[in-house]
CSV table of C-alpha atoms in Angstrom, one decimal:
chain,number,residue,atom,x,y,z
A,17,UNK,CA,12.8,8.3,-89.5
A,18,UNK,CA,14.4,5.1,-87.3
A,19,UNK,CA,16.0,5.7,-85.0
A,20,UNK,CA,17.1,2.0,-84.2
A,21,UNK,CA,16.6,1.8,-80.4
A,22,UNK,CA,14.9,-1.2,-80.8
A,23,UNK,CA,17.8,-3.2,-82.0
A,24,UNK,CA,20.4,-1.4,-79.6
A,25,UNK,CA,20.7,-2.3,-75.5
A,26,UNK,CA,22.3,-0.4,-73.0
A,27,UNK,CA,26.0,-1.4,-73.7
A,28,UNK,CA,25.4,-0.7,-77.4
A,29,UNK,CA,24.4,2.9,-76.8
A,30,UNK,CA,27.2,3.5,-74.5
A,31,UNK,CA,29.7,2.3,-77.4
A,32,UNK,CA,28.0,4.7,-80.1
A,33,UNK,CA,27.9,7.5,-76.9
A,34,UNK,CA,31.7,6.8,-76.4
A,35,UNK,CA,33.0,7.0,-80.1
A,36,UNK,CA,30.7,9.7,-80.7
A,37,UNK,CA,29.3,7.4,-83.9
A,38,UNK,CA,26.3,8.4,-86.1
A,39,UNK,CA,27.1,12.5,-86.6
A,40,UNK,CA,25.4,14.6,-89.3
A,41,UNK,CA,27.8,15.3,-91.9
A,42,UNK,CA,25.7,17.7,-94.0
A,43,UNK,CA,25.4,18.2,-97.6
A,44,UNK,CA,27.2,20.1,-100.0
A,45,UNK,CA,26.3,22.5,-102.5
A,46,UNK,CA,26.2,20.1,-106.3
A,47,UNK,CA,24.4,16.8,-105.7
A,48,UNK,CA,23.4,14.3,-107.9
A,49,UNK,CA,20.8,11.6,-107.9
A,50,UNK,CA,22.3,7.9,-108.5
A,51,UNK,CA,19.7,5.3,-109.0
A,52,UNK,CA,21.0,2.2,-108.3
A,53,UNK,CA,19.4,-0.9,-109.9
A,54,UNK,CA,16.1,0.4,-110.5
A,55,UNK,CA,15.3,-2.7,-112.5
A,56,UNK,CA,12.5,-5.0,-113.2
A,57,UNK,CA,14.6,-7.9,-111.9
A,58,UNK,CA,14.4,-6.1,-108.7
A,59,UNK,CA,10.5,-5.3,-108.9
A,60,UNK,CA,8.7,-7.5,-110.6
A,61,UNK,CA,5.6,-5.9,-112.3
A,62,UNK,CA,3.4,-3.7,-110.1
A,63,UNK,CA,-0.1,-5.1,-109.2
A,64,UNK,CA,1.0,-8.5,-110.7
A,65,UNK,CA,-0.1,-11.3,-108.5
A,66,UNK,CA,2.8,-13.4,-109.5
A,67,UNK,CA,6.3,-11.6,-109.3
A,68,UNK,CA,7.8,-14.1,-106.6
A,69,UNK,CA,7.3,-17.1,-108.9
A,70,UNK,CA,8.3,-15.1,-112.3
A,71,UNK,CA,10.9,-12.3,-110.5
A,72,UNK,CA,12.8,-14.8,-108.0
A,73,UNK,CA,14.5,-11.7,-107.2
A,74,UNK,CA,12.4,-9.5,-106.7
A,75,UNK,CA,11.9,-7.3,-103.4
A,76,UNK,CA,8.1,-7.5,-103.6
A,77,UNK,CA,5.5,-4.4,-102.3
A,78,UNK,CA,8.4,-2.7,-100.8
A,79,UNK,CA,10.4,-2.1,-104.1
A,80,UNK,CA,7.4,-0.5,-105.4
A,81,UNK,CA,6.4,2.1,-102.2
A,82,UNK,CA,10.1,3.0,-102.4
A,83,UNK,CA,10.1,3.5,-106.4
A,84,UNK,CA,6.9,5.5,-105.5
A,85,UNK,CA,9.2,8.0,-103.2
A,86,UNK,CA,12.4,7.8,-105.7
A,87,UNK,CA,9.8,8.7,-108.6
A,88,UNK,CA,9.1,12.3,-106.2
A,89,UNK,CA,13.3,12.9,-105.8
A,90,UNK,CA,13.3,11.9,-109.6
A,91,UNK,CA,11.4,14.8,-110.8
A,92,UNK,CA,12.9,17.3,-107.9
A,93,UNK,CA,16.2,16.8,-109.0
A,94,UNK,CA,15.7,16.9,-113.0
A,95,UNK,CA,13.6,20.2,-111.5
A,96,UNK,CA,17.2,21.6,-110.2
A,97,UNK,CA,19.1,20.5,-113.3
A,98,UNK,CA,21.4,18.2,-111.2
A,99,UNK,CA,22.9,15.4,-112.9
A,100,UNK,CA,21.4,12.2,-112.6
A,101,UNK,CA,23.2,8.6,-113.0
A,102,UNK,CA,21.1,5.4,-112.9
A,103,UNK,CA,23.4,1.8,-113.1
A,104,UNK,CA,22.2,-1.1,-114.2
A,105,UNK,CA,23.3,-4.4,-113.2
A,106,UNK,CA,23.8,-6.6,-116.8
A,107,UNK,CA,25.5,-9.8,-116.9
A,108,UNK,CA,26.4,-11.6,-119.9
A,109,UNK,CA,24.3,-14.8,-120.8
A,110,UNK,CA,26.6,-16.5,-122.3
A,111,UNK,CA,29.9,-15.6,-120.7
A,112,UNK,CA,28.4,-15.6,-116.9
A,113,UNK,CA,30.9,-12.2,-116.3
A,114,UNK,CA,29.6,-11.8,-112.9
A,115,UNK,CA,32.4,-13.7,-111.1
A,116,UNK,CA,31.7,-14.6,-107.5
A,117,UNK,CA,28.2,-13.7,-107.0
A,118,UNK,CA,26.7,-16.6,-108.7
A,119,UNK,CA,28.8,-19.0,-106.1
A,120,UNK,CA,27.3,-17.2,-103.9
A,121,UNK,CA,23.3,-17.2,-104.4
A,122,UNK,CA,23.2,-20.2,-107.3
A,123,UNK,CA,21.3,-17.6,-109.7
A,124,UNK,CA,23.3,-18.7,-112.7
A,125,UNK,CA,22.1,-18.3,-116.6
A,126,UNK,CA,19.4,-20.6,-117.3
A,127,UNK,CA,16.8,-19.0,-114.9
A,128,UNK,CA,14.6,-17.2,-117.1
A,129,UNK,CA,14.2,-14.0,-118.5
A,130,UNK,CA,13.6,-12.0,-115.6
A,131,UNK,CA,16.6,-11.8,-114.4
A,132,UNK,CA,19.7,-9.3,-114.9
A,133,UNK,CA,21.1,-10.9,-118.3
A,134,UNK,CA,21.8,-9.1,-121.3
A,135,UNK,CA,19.1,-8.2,-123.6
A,136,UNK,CA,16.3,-9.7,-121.0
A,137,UNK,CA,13.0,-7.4,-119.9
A,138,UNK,CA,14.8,-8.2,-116.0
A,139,UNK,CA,17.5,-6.6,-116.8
A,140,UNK,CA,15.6,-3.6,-118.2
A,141,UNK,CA,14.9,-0.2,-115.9
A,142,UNK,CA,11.4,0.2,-115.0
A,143,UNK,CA,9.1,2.3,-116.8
A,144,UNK,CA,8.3,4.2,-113.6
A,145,UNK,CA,11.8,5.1,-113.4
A,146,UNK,CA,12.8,5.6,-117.3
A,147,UNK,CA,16.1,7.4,-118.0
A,148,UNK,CA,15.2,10.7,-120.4
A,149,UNK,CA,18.2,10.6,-123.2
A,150,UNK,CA,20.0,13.5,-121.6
A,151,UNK,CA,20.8,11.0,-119.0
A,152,UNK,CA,23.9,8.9,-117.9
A,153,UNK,CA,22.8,5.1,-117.4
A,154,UNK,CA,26.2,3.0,-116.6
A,155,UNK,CA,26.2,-1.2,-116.6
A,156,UNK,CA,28.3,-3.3,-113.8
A,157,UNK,CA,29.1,-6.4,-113.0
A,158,UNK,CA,29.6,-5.8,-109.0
A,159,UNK,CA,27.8,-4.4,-106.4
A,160,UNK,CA,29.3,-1.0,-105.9
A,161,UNK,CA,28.6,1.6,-108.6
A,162,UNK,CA,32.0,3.0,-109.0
A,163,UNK,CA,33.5,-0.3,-109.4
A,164,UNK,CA,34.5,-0.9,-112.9
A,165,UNK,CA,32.9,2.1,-113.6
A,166,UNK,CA,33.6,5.4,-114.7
A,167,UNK,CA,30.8,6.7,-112.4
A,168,UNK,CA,33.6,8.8,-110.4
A,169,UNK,CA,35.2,10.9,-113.2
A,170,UNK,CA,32.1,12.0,-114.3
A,171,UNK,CA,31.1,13.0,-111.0
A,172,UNK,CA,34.3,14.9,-111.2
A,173,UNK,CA,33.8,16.3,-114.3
A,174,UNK,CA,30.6,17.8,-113.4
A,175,UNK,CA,32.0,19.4,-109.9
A,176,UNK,CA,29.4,17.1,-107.8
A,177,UNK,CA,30.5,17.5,-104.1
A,178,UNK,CA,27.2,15.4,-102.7
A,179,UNK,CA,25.4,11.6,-104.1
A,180,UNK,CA,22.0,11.2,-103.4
A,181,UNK,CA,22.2,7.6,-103.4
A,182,UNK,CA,18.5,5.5,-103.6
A,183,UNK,CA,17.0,2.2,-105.2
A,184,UNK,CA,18.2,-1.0,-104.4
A,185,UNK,CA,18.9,-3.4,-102.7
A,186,UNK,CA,19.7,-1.7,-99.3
A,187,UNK,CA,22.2,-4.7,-98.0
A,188,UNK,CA,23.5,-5.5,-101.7
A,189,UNK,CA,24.4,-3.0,-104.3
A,190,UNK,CA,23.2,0.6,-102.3
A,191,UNK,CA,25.5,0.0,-99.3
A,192,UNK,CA,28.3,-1.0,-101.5
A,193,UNK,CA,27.9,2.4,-103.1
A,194,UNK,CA,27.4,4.2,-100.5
A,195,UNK,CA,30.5,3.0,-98.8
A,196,UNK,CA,32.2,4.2,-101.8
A,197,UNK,CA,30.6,7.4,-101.7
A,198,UNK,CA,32.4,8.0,-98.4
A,199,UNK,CA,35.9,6.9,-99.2
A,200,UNK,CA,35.5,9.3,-102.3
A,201,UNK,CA,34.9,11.8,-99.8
A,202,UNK,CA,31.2,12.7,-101.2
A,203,UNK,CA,28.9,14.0,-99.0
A,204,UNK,CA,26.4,11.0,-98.8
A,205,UNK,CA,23.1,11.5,-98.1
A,206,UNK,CA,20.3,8.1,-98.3
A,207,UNK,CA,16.5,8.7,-98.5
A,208,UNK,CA,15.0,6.1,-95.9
A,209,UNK,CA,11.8,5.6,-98.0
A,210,UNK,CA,13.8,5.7,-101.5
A,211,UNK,CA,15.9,2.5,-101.0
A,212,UNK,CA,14.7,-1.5,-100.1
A,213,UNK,CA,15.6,-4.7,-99.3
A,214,UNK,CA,14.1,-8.3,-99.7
A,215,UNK,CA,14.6,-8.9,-95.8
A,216,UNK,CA,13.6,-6.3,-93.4
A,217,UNK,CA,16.4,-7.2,-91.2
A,218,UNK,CA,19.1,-6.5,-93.9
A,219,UNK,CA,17.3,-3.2,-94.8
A,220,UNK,CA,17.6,-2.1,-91.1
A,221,UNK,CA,20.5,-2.8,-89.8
A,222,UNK,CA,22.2,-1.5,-92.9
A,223,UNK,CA,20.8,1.9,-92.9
A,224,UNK,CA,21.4,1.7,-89.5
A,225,UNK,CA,25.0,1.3,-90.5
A,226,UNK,CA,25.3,3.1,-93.0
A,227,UNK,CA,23.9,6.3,-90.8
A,228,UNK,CA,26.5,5.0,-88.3
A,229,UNK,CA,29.6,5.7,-90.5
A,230,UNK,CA,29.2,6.3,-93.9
A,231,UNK,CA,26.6,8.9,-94.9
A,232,UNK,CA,23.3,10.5,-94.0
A,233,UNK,CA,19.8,8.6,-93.9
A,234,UNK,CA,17.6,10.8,-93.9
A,235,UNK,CA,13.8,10.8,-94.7
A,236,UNK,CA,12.5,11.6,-98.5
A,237,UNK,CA,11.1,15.3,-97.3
A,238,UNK,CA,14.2,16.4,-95.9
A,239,UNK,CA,16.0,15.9,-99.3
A,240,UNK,CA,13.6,17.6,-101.7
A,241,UNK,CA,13.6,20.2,-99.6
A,242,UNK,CA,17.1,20.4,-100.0
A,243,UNK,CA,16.8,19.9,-103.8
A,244,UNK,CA,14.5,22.6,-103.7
A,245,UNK,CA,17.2,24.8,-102.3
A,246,UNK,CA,19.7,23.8,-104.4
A,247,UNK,CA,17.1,24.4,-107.5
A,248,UNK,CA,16.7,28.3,-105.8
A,249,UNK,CA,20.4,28.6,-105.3
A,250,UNK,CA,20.8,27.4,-109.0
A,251,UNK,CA,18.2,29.8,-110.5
A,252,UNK,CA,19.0,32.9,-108.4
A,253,UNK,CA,22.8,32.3,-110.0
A,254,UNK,CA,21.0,32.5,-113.2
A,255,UNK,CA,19.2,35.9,-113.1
């Protein structure tokens, strides 16, 4: 797992040792796995050798390695019977109801299919990642998933105390979430391998804040092993 040292110097350790930043808040006892974005907008298509001219958004090779890893937490946590919430981002192609964002990166409607619009393949969730119909998949228009959502009342309905938060990307939509996570008061908890970002930079220095303040990064083994104990705990309640 990073530890960041890389990026920090001596006065920049001394301010993390001095506020006592970065503790391990733990995990609770009902989790549930929110896939953020898992879309082919964000991928492209594995093994095709032309995603950055068709997918202008997509994260490339890392997008895949980390579907790879949210594909293993995937199956642990449908294993455990813990709820599991994929969003979608989906903008309207004719209404443009994304607002701001479009200012902001120029990625209006008229770009071609493969991006997040309504009723284009982009805006689809991978295969590698489908949704089974017992699932929860929620649409939004913003980065965070509980904004405009009703992500946190059905967290609430189904007692979840902890959000397993992966996909992407780590700067953009995850870190929006997981920020919300923690005002919530959820127990956060964000597999390293499981999430990405188009620019390394953005991916590191956001889980490096996002372990600073706001929830847990921690590596893909840690949490299955903890799925695996809440799958025991679960069964064990059940005999």
């Amino acid at each position: 797992m990073s530890d960041w040292n890389d990026m920090l110097t001596d006065a920049d350790r001394a301010v993390m040792a001095r506020g006592k930043w970065a503790q391990k808040a733990g995990v609770g006892e009902r989790p549930a796995l929110i896939l953020i974005d898992c879309q082919y907008y964000m991928s492209g298509i594995r093994g095709a050798n032309d995603n950055a001219e068709k997918y202008p958004l997509a994260c490339g090779e890392v997008a895949f390695a980390a579907t790879d890893q949210m594909k293993r937490l995937l199956d642990a946590a449908r294993a455990a019977g813990i709820p599991v919430i994929y969003t979608r981002f989906v903008v309207d192609p004719v209404n443009d109801d994304v607002g701001m964002f479009h200012r902001k990166i120029g990625a209006g409607v008229g770009r071609g299919e493969n991006l997040y619009f309504a009723g284009t393949h982009g805006a689809e969730i991978t295969d590698d990642l489908k949704p089974l119909p017992t699932e929860i998949v929620l649409d939004k228009k913003k980065k965070s998933a509980f904004f405009g959502t009703p992500l946190i009342s059905l967290l609430i309905d189904r007692r979840v105390d902890t959000c397993i938060i992966v996909g992407g990307s780590t700067s953009n939509c995850v870190r929006a979430t997981v920020v919300d996570s923690e005002q919530y008061n959820f127990f956060t908890v964000i597999p390293e391998e499981a999430v990405y970002d188009r620019l390394p930079l953005a991916h590191k220095v956001n889980l490096f804040d996002m372990n600073r303040s706001y929830g847990d990064v921690m590596p893909v083994d840690d949490v299955l092993a903890y799925l695996g104990r809440v799958k025991a705990a679960r069964s064990s309640q059940e005999t």
